[in-house]
Each structure stands twice: as structure tokens, then as C-alpha cells.
Amino acid sequence: LRKGTLEPSLVEAENAVEIIKVRKDGSGKFKTITDAVKSIDIGNTNRVIISIGPGEYKEKVKIERFKPYITFYGTDPKNMPIISYAGTAAQYGTVDSATVIVESDYFVGVHLVIAVIQQHFIIASSKDFKIPYVMTKETIYSRIVTFEGIVDFIFGEARSIYLNSEIRVIPGDPFAYIVARARKNADGVGGYSFVHCKVTGTGHTAFLARAWMEAARTVYSY
């Protein structure tokens, strides 16, 4: 860790790591990701790695605002676990339609496939904790993760980075929008940064991003 450049609370959190195993076959502590998240204490101050075995986890996952420092880590990069859910904005409302909602800080995702079967995909991030997909106040980090969806499937207000990941557009709408950013004003620190990511898919016309709020900021870099 670059201790001179990171927030002291984050450095402290990484010094004591807890691992919780999730396995569909029952060989872990929990069979579902949701149950693993629920087991983490409110106000947690240490990094908690939820180690997720292969398979498809059909569940809507939410990390509450006061559960920071959580990592979702797929155990096998060649057989990544799939988190999927068929939620729609019409059914749940925009904010709660995501497959994975992260309201807390310093979430990390590694070796995962996060998919939406219907409309909104996955990450609704929100500084005010009430804006869509991976909801986080400040920081999300994902590495080698596949995000799959149709319309606005990565959305919200948080500051986040996506590294060496795949953004996959699937059929279902004549026009697909990958990102919907919700930064409200130019003074906000939030932004989505996609670094060395691949944009793939079998859908029709796809746009990299759209402005959900007037000061939206999204960067793709290679």
C-alpha cells in the first residue's frame, strides 16, 4: 500500500483482513452472498473479503452505507461466479433496480460477472446513498470483472475505477447506454474511470455513456 497517499482509515482497514467463504455447494460459511454481507457488523473498520466460489448466484445484493471495506472476490478467474437478478426500474424503482447496490465506501470487486436479466445492471453508486446500481458514497474499485446489461447498467454518482474489465452489451433495446452518470455539479469529486477495459457484446447500437445529471463525468482510457 502507498501509505503516504491513502486515507489513514483505509490503511488501517487493510492491516486486519477477515475472509468469509461463500460456496453454493455448502462447503463455505454461507451459501449466498446476501447472507455473507448480512453477517458483517455495522460500522466495520477492517477489510472483509467475501470469497465467492463458482456458480450463478441469483440474488439482489445490497451493501448498506455503514458497511465499508468489503471485497467480493471470485476464487477462480477462469470460472468466475455470476451474480444475476431480473429486477427492473418499473418493478423496484430506478435506485433499487440494480443487481448489486453498494452504498458504502471502499468496495472492491475482483473476478466476477455481474449481470442483469432485464434493464438496469449493477452498479448504482451514490454519494447521497439514493442513486442507482453499485451504490457507494465515494470509492468503488473493480478489477477483471465482467459487467453485462442493456440500458444504463452502470449508473450512479460515486467515484469509481474499473480496471481490465469487460463491459458487455446484450440484446434487448435498439439503443444501449452503458453508463448513466449522476454528478450534480462541477465541484463534485465523483467520476467513472474505465482503464484498459474491453467493450463487447451482441447488442445493436451502443453509447459509452450519457449524462444522468448535468455535470456527469466518465472517462475511458487505454
PDB file of C-alpha atoms in Angstrom:
ATOM      1  CA  LEU A   1       0.000   0.000   0.000  1.00  0.00           C
ATOM      2  CA  ARG A   2       1.101   3.578  -0.691  1.00  0.00           C
ATOM      3  CA  LYS A   3       0.634   4.695   2.894  1.00  0.00           C
ATOM      4  CA  GLY A   4       1.631   8.253   2.177  1.00  0.00           C
ATOM      5  CA  THR A   5      -1.169   8.753  -0.349  1.00  0.00           C
ATOM      6  CA  LEU A   6      -4.070   6.787   1.138  1.00  0.00           C
ATOM      7  CA  GLU A   7      -6.525   7.833   3.803  1.00  0.00           C
ATOM      8  CA  PRO A   8      -5.353   6.613   7.250  1.00  0.00           C
ATOM      9  CA  SER A   9      -8.629   4.775   7.848  1.00  0.00           C
ATOM     10  CA  LEU A  10      -8.141   2.768   4.654  1.00  0.00           C
ATOM     11  CA  VAL A  11      -4.549   1.887   5.535  1.00  0.00           C
ATOM     12  CA  GLU A  12      -5.715   0.748   8.974  1.00  0.00           C
ATOM     13  CA  ALA A  13      -8.521  -1.332   7.478  1.00  0.00           C
ATOM     14  CA  GLU A  14      -6.127  -3.253   5.234  1.00  0.00           C
ATOM     15  CA  ASN A  15      -3.936  -4.251   8.184  1.00  0.00           C
ATOM     16  CA  ALA A  16      -6.518  -6.698   9.524  1.00  0.00           C
ATOM     17  CA  VAL A  17      -8.319  -8.804   6.922  1.00  0.00           C
ATOM     18  CA  GLU A  18     -11.214 -11.207   7.505  1.00  0.00           C
ATOM     19  CA  ILE A  19     -12.217 -13.812   4.899  1.00  0.00           C
ATOM     20  CA  ILE A  20     -15.775 -15.143   4.608  1.00  0.00           C
ATOM     21  CA  LYS A  21     -16.317 -18.065   2.222  1.00  0.00           C
ATOM     22  CA  VAL A  22     -19.464 -18.363   0.101  1.00  0.00           C
ATOM     23  CA  ARG A  23     -19.995 -21.655  -1.746  1.00  0.00           C
ATOM     24  CA  LYS A  24     -23.148 -22.857  -3.482  1.00  0.00           C
ATOM     25  CA  ASP A  25     -22.391 -26.449  -2.501  1.00  0.00           C
ATOM     26  CA  GLY A  26     -22.468 -25.614   1.202  1.00  0.00           C
ATOM     27  CA  SER A  27     -18.751 -26.070   1.789  1.00  0.00           C
ATOM     28  CA  GLY A  28     -18.342 -22.419   2.827  1.00  0.00           C
ATOM     29  CA  LYS A  29     -19.707 -20.490   5.770  1.00  0.00           C
ATOM     30  CA  PHE A  30     -22.651 -19.281   3.669  1.00  0.00           C
ATOM     31  CA  LYS A  31     -24.458 -20.363   0.502  1.00  0.00           C
ATOM     32  CA  THR A  32     -25.497 -16.862  -0.551  1.00  0.00           C
ATOM     33  CA  ILE A  33     -23.647 -13.580  -0.913  1.00  0.00           C
ATOM     34  CA  THR A  34     -26.510 -11.757   0.787  1.00  0.00           C
ATOM     35  CA  ASP A  35     -26.152 -13.832   3.949  1.00  0.00           C
ATOM     36  CA  ALA A  36     -22.409 -13.176   4.000  1.00  0.00           C
ATOM     37  CA  VAL A  37     -22.969  -9.417   3.721  1.00  0.00           C
ATOM     38  CA  LYS A  38     -25.597  -9.510   6.478  1.00  0.00           C
ATOM     39  CA  SER A  39     -23.099 -11.186   8.813  1.00  0.00           C
ATOM     40  CA  ILE A  40     -20.752  -8.189   8.690  1.00  0.00           C
ATOM     41  CA  ASP A  41     -21.137  -5.760  11.566  1.00  0.00           C
ATOM     42  CA  ILE A  42     -22.439  -2.240  11.047  1.00  0.00           C
ATOM     43  CA  GLY A  43     -19.513   0.148  11.454  1.00  0.00           C
ATOM     44  CA  ASN A  44     -16.957  -2.440  10.359  1.00  0.00           C
ATOM     45  CA  THR A  45     -13.426  -0.973  10.349  1.00  0.00           C
ATOM     46  CA  ASN A  46     -11.450  -3.815   8.739  1.00  0.00           C
ATOM     47  CA  ARG A  47     -11.282  -5.189   5.207  1.00  0.00           C
ATOM     48  CA  VAL A  48     -13.663  -8.128   4.791  1.00  0.00           C
ATOM     49  CA  ILE A  49     -13.089 -10.338   1.755  1.00  0.00           C
ATOM     50  CA  ILE A  50     -16.129 -12.340   0.700  1.00  0.00           C
ATOM     51  CA  SER A  51     -14.561 -15.243  -1.191  1.00  0.00           C
ATOM     52  CA  ILE A  52     -17.135 -16.438  -3.750  1.00  0.00           C
ATOM     53  CA  GLY A  53     -16.930 -19.851  -5.395  1.00  0.00           C
ATOM     54  CA  PRO A  54     -18.027 -20.608  -8.986  1.00  0.00           C
ATOM     55  CA  GLY A  55     -21.681 -20.797  -9.956  1.00  0.00           C
ATOM     56  CA  GLU A  56     -24.605 -18.463 -10.553  1.00  0.00           C
ATOM     57  CA  TYR A  57     -25.949 -16.545  -7.585  1.00  0.00           C
ATOM     58  CA  LYS A  58     -29.442 -15.333  -8.471  1.00  0.00           C
ATOM     59  CA  GLU A  59     -29.898 -12.686  -5.833  1.00  0.00           C
ATOM     60  CA  LYS A  60     -30.198  -8.945  -5.383  1.00  0.00           C
ATOM     61  CA  VAL A  61     -27.227  -7.901  -3.271  1.00  0.00           C
ATOM     62  CA  LYS A  62     -27.078  -4.717  -1.213  1.00  0.00           C
ATOM     63  CA  ILE A  63     -24.209  -3.434   0.900  1.00  0.00           C
ATOM     64  CA  GLU A  64     -25.528  -0.868   3.349  1.00  0.00           C
ATOM     65  CA  ARG A  65     -23.922   2.515   3.835  1.00  0.00           C
ATOM     66  CA  PHE A  66     -22.248   1.744   7.145  1.00  0.00           C
ATOM     67  CA  LYS A  67     -20.501  -1.449   6.000  1.00  0.00           C
ATOM     68  CA  PRO A  68     -17.310  -0.190   4.316  1.00  0.00           C
ATOM     69  CA  TYR A  69     -14.174  -2.063   3.218  1.00  0.00           C
ATOM     70  CA  ILE A  70     -15.935  -5.039   1.634  1.00  0.00           C
ATOM     71  CA  THR A  71     -14.412  -7.045  -1.227  1.00  0.00           C
ATOM     72  CA  PHE A  72     -16.245  -9.514  -3.483  1.00  0.00           C
ATOM     73  CA  TYR A  73     -13.555 -11.910  -4.718  1.00  0.00           C
ATOM     74  CA  GLY A  74     -14.220 -14.710  -7.213  1.00  0.00           C
ATOM     75  CA  THR A  75     -11.987 -17.651  -6.395  1.00  0.00           C
ATOM     76  CA  ASP A  76     -11.452 -18.843  -9.980  1.00  0.00           C
ATOM     77  CA  PRO A  77     -10.661 -16.276 -12.720  1.00  0.00           C
ATOM     78  CA  LYS A  78     -11.347 -18.956 -15.366  1.00  0.00           C
ATOM     79  CA  ASN A  79     -14.747 -19.800 -13.898  1.00  0.00           C
ATOM     80  CA  MET A  80     -15.927 -16.546 -12.370  1.00  0.00           C
ATOM     81  CA  PRO A  81     -19.059 -16.518 -10.197  1.00  0.00           C
ATOM     82  CA  ILE A  82     -22.098 -14.865 -11.766  1.00  0.00           C
ATOM     83  CA  ILE A  83     -24.307 -12.517  -9.761  1.00  0.00           C
ATOM     84  CA  SER A  84     -27.587 -12.017 -11.617  1.00  0.00           C
ATOM     85  CA  TYR A  85     -31.073 -10.725 -10.990  1.00  0.00           C
ATOM     86  CA  ALA A  86     -34.095  -9.897 -13.128  1.00  0.00           C
ATOM     87  CA  GLY A  87     -35.011  -6.598 -11.464  1.00  0.00           C
ATOM     88  CA  THR A  88     -36.403  -3.671 -13.464  1.00  0.00           C
ATOM     89  CA  ALA A  89     -36.912   0.006 -12.745  1.00  0.00           C
ATOM     90  CA  ALA A  90     -40.647  -0.465 -13.275  1.00  0.00           C
ATOM     91  CA  GLN A  91     -40.682  -3.154 -10.609  1.00  0.00           C
ATOM     92  CA  TYR A  92     -38.301  -1.711  -7.999  1.00  0.00           C
ATOM     93  CA  GLY A  93     -37.782   1.935  -8.955  1.00  0.00           C
ATOM     94  CA  THR A  94     -34.543   3.141 -10.519  1.00  0.00           C
ATOM     95  CA  VAL A  95     -32.493   3.247  -7.341  1.00  0.00           C
ATOM     96  CA  ASP A  96     -33.349  -0.258  -6.196  1.00  0.00           C
ATOM     97  CA  SER A  97     -33.459  -1.999  -9.580  1.00  0.00           C
ATOM     98  CA  ALA A  98     -29.762  -2.863  -9.621  1.00  0.00           C
ATOM     99  CA  THR A  99     -28.384  -6.371  -9.244  1.00  0.00           C
ATOM    100  CA  VAL A 100     -25.694  -5.140  -6.859  1.00  0.00           C
ATOM    101  CA  ILE A 101     -26.162  -1.980  -4.791  1.00  0.00           C
ATOM    102  CA  VAL A 102     -23.194  -0.635  -2.861  1.00  0.00           C
ATOM    103  CA  GLU A 103     -23.910   2.300  -0.559  1.00  0.00           C
ATOM    104  CA  SER A 104     -20.685   2.086   1.446  1.00  0.00           C
ATOM    105  CA  ASP A 105     -17.129   3.267   0.809  1.00  0.00           C
ATOM    106  CA  TYR A 106     -14.113   1.337  -0.461  1.00  0.00           C
ATOM    107  CA  PHE A 107     -15.896  -1.559  -2.111  1.00  0.00           C
ATOM    108  CA  VAL A 108     -13.713  -3.787  -4.300  1.00  0.00           C
ATOM    109  CA  GLY A 109     -14.831  -6.392  -6.846  1.00  0.00           C
ATOM    110  CA  VAL A 110     -12.435  -8.919  -8.434  1.00  0.00           C
ATOM    111  CA  HIS A 111     -13.064 -11.892 -10.774  1.00  0.00           C
ATOM    112  CA  LEU A 112     -16.836 -11.533 -11.024  1.00  0.00           C
ATOM    113  CA  VAL A 113     -19.586 -11.492 -13.633  1.00  0.00           C
ATOM    114  CA  ILE A 114     -22.394  -9.136 -12.654  1.00  0.00           C
ATOM    115  CA  ALA A 115     -25.407  -9.381 -14.938  1.00  0.00           C
ATOM    116  CA  VAL A 116     -28.882  -8.005 -15.209  1.00  0.00           C
ATOM    117  CA  ILE A 117     -31.518 -10.101 -16.909  1.00  0.00           C
ATOM    118  CA  GLN A 118     -33.753  -7.114 -17.550  1.00  0.00           C
ATOM    119  CA  GLN A 119     -32.878  -3.417 -17.605  1.00  0.00           C
ATOM    120  CA  HIS A 120     -30.506  -1.923 -15.075  1.00  0.00           C
ATOM    121  CA  PHE A 121     -27.377  -3.777 -14.435  1.00  0.00           C
ATOM    122  CA  ILE A 122     -25.332  -3.454 -11.476  1.00  0.00           C
ATOM    123  CA  ILE A 123     -23.639  -0.555 -10.004  1.00  0.00           C
ATOM    124  CA  ALA A 124     -25.615   2.236  -8.683  1.00  0.00           C
ATOM    125  CA  SER A 125     -23.331   4.382  -6.745  1.00  0.00           C
ATOM    126  CA  SER A 126     -24.400   7.295  -4.712  1.00  0.00           C
ATOM    127  CA  LYS A 127     -22.786   9.845  -2.524  1.00  0.00           C
ATOM    128  CA  ASP A 128     -26.199  10.626  -1.122  1.00  0.00           C
ATOM    129  CA  PHE A 129     -26.930   6.908  -0.906  1.00  0.00           C
ATOM    130  CA  LYS A 130     -30.008   7.279  -3.057  1.00  0.00           C
ATOM    131  CA  ILE A 131     -28.942   6.938  -6.642  1.00  0.00           C
ATOM    132  CA  PRO A 132     -28.743   3.657  -8.645  1.00  0.00           C
ATOM    133  CA  TYR A 133     -26.562   0.484  -9.161  1.00  0.00           C
ATOM    134  CA  VAL A 134     -23.433  -0.035  -7.273  1.00  0.00           C
ATOM    135  CA  MET A 135     -24.223   2.456  -4.682  1.00  0.00           C
ATOM    136  CA  THR A 136     -21.233   3.834  -2.948  1.00  0.00           C
ATOM    137  CA  LYS A 137     -20.544   7.157  -1.334  1.00  0.00           C
ATOM    138  CA  GLU A 138     -17.031   7.641  -2.616  1.00  0.00           C
ATOM    139  CA  THR A 139     -14.977   4.768  -3.873  1.00  0.00           C
ATOM    140  CA  ILE A 140     -15.528   1.620  -5.899  1.00  0.00           C
ATOM    141  CA  TYR A 141     -12.726  -0.405  -7.398  1.00  0.00           C
ATOM    142  CA  SER A 142     -13.223  -3.338  -9.728  1.00  0.00           C
ATOM    143  CA  ARG A 143     -10.596  -5.429 -11.450  1.00  0.00           C
ATOM    144  CA  ILE A 144     -11.163  -8.186 -14.004  1.00  0.00           C
ATOM    145  CA  VAL A 145     -14.919  -8.029 -13.665  1.00  0.00           C
ATOM    146  CA  THR A 146     -17.485  -8.549 -16.416  1.00  0.00           C
ATOM    147  CA  PHE A 147     -20.462  -6.182 -16.389  1.00  0.00           C
ATOM    148  CA  GLU A 148     -23.348  -7.261 -18.613  1.00  0.00           C
ATOM    149  CA  GLY A 149     -26.553  -5.418 -19.411  1.00  0.00           C
ATOM    150  CA  ILE A 150     -28.642  -3.344 -21.802  1.00  0.00           C
ATOM    151  CA  VAL A 151     -29.582   0.172 -20.652  1.00  0.00           C
ATOM    152  CA  ASP A 152     -27.780   2.298 -18.016  1.00  0.00           C
ATOM    153  CA  PHE A 153     -26.348  -0.834 -16.477  1.00  0.00           C
ATOM    154  CA  ILE A 154     -23.593   1.009 -14.644  1.00  0.00           C
ATOM    155  CA  PHE A 155     -25.076   4.055 -13.013  1.00  0.00           C
ATOM    156  CA  GLY A 156     -24.831   6.427 -10.085  1.00  0.00           C
ATOM    157  CA  GLU A 157     -22.752   9.190  -8.529  1.00  0.00           C
ATOM    158  CA  ALA A 158     -19.771   7.569  -6.802  1.00  0.00           C
ATOM    159  CA  ARG A 159     -16.095   7.876  -7.609  1.00  0.00           C
ATOM    160  CA  SER A 160     -15.024   4.545  -9.097  1.00  0.00           C
ATOM    161  CA  ILE A 161     -12.396   2.847 -11.229  1.00  0.00           C
ATOM    162  CA  TYR A 162     -12.813  -0.230 -13.431  1.00  0.00           C
ATOM    163  CA  LEU A 163      -9.554  -1.926 -14.416  1.00  0.00           C
ATOM    164  CA  ASN A 164      -9.001  -4.626 -17.062  1.00  0.00           C
ATOM    165  CA  SER A 165     -12.699  -5.442 -17.062  1.00  0.00           C
ATOM    166  CA  GLU A 166     -15.190  -6.357 -19.780  1.00  0.00           C
ATOM    167  CA  ILE A 167     -18.294  -4.278 -20.451  1.00  0.00           C
ATOM    168  CA  ARG A 168     -20.695  -6.495 -22.393  1.00  0.00           C
ATOM    169  CA  VAL A 169     -23.791  -5.139 -24.155  1.00  0.00           C
ATOM    170  CA  ILE A 170     -26.518  -7.715 -24.714  1.00  0.00           C
ATOM    171  CA  PRO A 171     -29.590  -7.552 -26.999  1.00  0.00           C
ATOM    172  CA  GLY A 172     -32.869  -6.148 -25.783  1.00  0.00           C
ATOM    173  CA  ASP A 173     -33.079  -2.492 -26.837  1.00  0.00           C
ATOM    174  CA  PRO A 174     -32.458  -0.670 -30.150  1.00  0.00           C
ATOM    175  CA  PHE A 175     -30.090   1.728 -28.353  1.00  0.00           C
ATOM    176  CA  ALA A 176     -27.942   0.682 -25.438  1.00  0.00           C
ATOM    177  CA  TYR A 177     -26.355   3.024 -22.909  1.00  0.00           C
ATOM    178  CA  ILE A 178     -23.575   1.560 -20.799  1.00  0.00           C
ATOM    179  CA  VAL A 179     -23.167   4.311 -18.204  1.00  0.00           C
ATOM    180  CA  ALA A 180     -25.559   6.850 -16.697  1.00  0.00           C
ATOM    181  CA  ARG A 181     -23.556   9.266 -14.529  1.00  0.00           C
ATOM    182  CA  ALA A 182     -25.261  11.336 -11.872  1.00  0.00           C
ATOM    183  CA  ARG A 183     -22.795  14.002 -10.734  1.00  0.00           C
ATOM    184  CA  LYS A 184     -24.930  17.049  -9.964  1.00  0.00           C
ATOM    185  CA  ASN A 185     -22.389  19.895 -10.154  1.00  0.00           C
ATOM    186  CA  ALA A 186     -18.868  20.626 -11.395  1.00  0.00           C
ATOM    187  CA  ASP A 187     -17.491  20.797  -7.845  1.00  0.00           C
ATOM    188  CA  GLY A 188     -18.279  17.150  -7.207  1.00  0.00           C
ATOM    189  CA  VAL A 189     -15.368  14.718  -6.997  1.00  0.00           C
ATOM    190  CA  GLY A 190     -17.222  11.750  -8.449  1.00  0.00           C
ATOM    191  CA  GLY A 191     -16.386  10.147 -11.787  1.00  0.00           C
ATOM    192  CA  TYR A 192     -16.228   6.780 -13.513  1.00  0.00           C
ATOM    193  CA  SER A 193     -12.851   5.770 -14.925  1.00  0.00           C
ATOM    194  CA  PHE A 194     -12.593   2.721 -17.201  1.00  0.00           C
ATOM    195  CA  VAL A 195      -8.939   1.762 -17.637  1.00  0.00           C
ATOM    196  CA  HIS A 196      -7.885  -0.912 -20.158  1.00  0.00           C
ATOM    197  CA  CYS A 197     -11.431  -2.241 -20.339  1.00  0.00           C
ATOM    198  CA  LYS A 198     -12.983  -4.055 -23.306  1.00  0.00           C
ATOM    199  CA  VAL A 199     -16.405  -3.057 -24.624  1.00  0.00           C
ATOM    200  CA  THR A 200     -18.001  -6.091 -26.291  1.00  0.00           C
ATOM    201  CA  GLY A 201     -21.418  -7.561 -26.943  1.00  0.00           C
ATOM    202  CA  THR A 202     -24.081  -8.731 -29.327  1.00  0.00           C
ATOM    203  CA  GLY A 203     -26.484  -5.804 -28.991  1.00  0.00           C
ATOM    204  CA  HIS A 204     -27.192  -3.166 -31.617  1.00  0.00           C
ATOM    205  CA  THR A 205     -26.072   0.480 -31.352  1.00  0.00           C
ATOM    206  CA  ALA A 206     -24.395   1.211 -28.025  1.00  0.00           C
ATOM    207  CA  PHE A 207     -23.318   4.502 -26.441  1.00  0.00           C
ATOM    208  CA  LEU A 208     -20.465   4.534 -23.939  1.00  0.00           C
ATOM    209  CA  ALA A 209     -22.206   6.917 -21.541  1.00  0.00           C
ATOM    210  CA  ARG A 210     -24.920   9.505 -21.074  1.00  0.00           C
ATOM    211  CA  ALA A 211     -25.403  12.312 -18.598  1.00  0.00           C
ATOM    212  CA  TRP A 212     -27.953  11.500 -15.945  1.00  0.00           C
ATOM    213  CA  MET A 213     -27.191  14.745 -14.129  1.00  0.00           C
ATOM    214  CA  GLU A 214     -25.785  17.929 -15.639  1.00  0.00           C
ATOM    215  CA  ALA A 215     -22.149  17.544 -14.500  1.00  0.00           C
ATOM    216  CA  ALA A 216     -21.630  13.895 -15.412  1.00  0.00           C
ATOM    217  CA  ARG A 217     -18.039  12.695 -15.885  1.00  0.00           C
ATOM    218  CA  THR A 218     -16.956   9.370 -17.421  1.00  0.00           C
ATOM    219  CA  VAL A 219     -13.527   8.522 -18.868  1.00  0.00           C
ATOM    220  CA  TYR A 220     -12.468   5.518 -20.960  1.00  0.00           C
ATOM    221  CA  SER A 221      -8.672   5.174 -21.256  1.00  0.00           C
ATOM    222  CA  TYR A 222      -6.475   2.563 -22.940  1.00  0.00           C
TER     223      TYR A 222
END
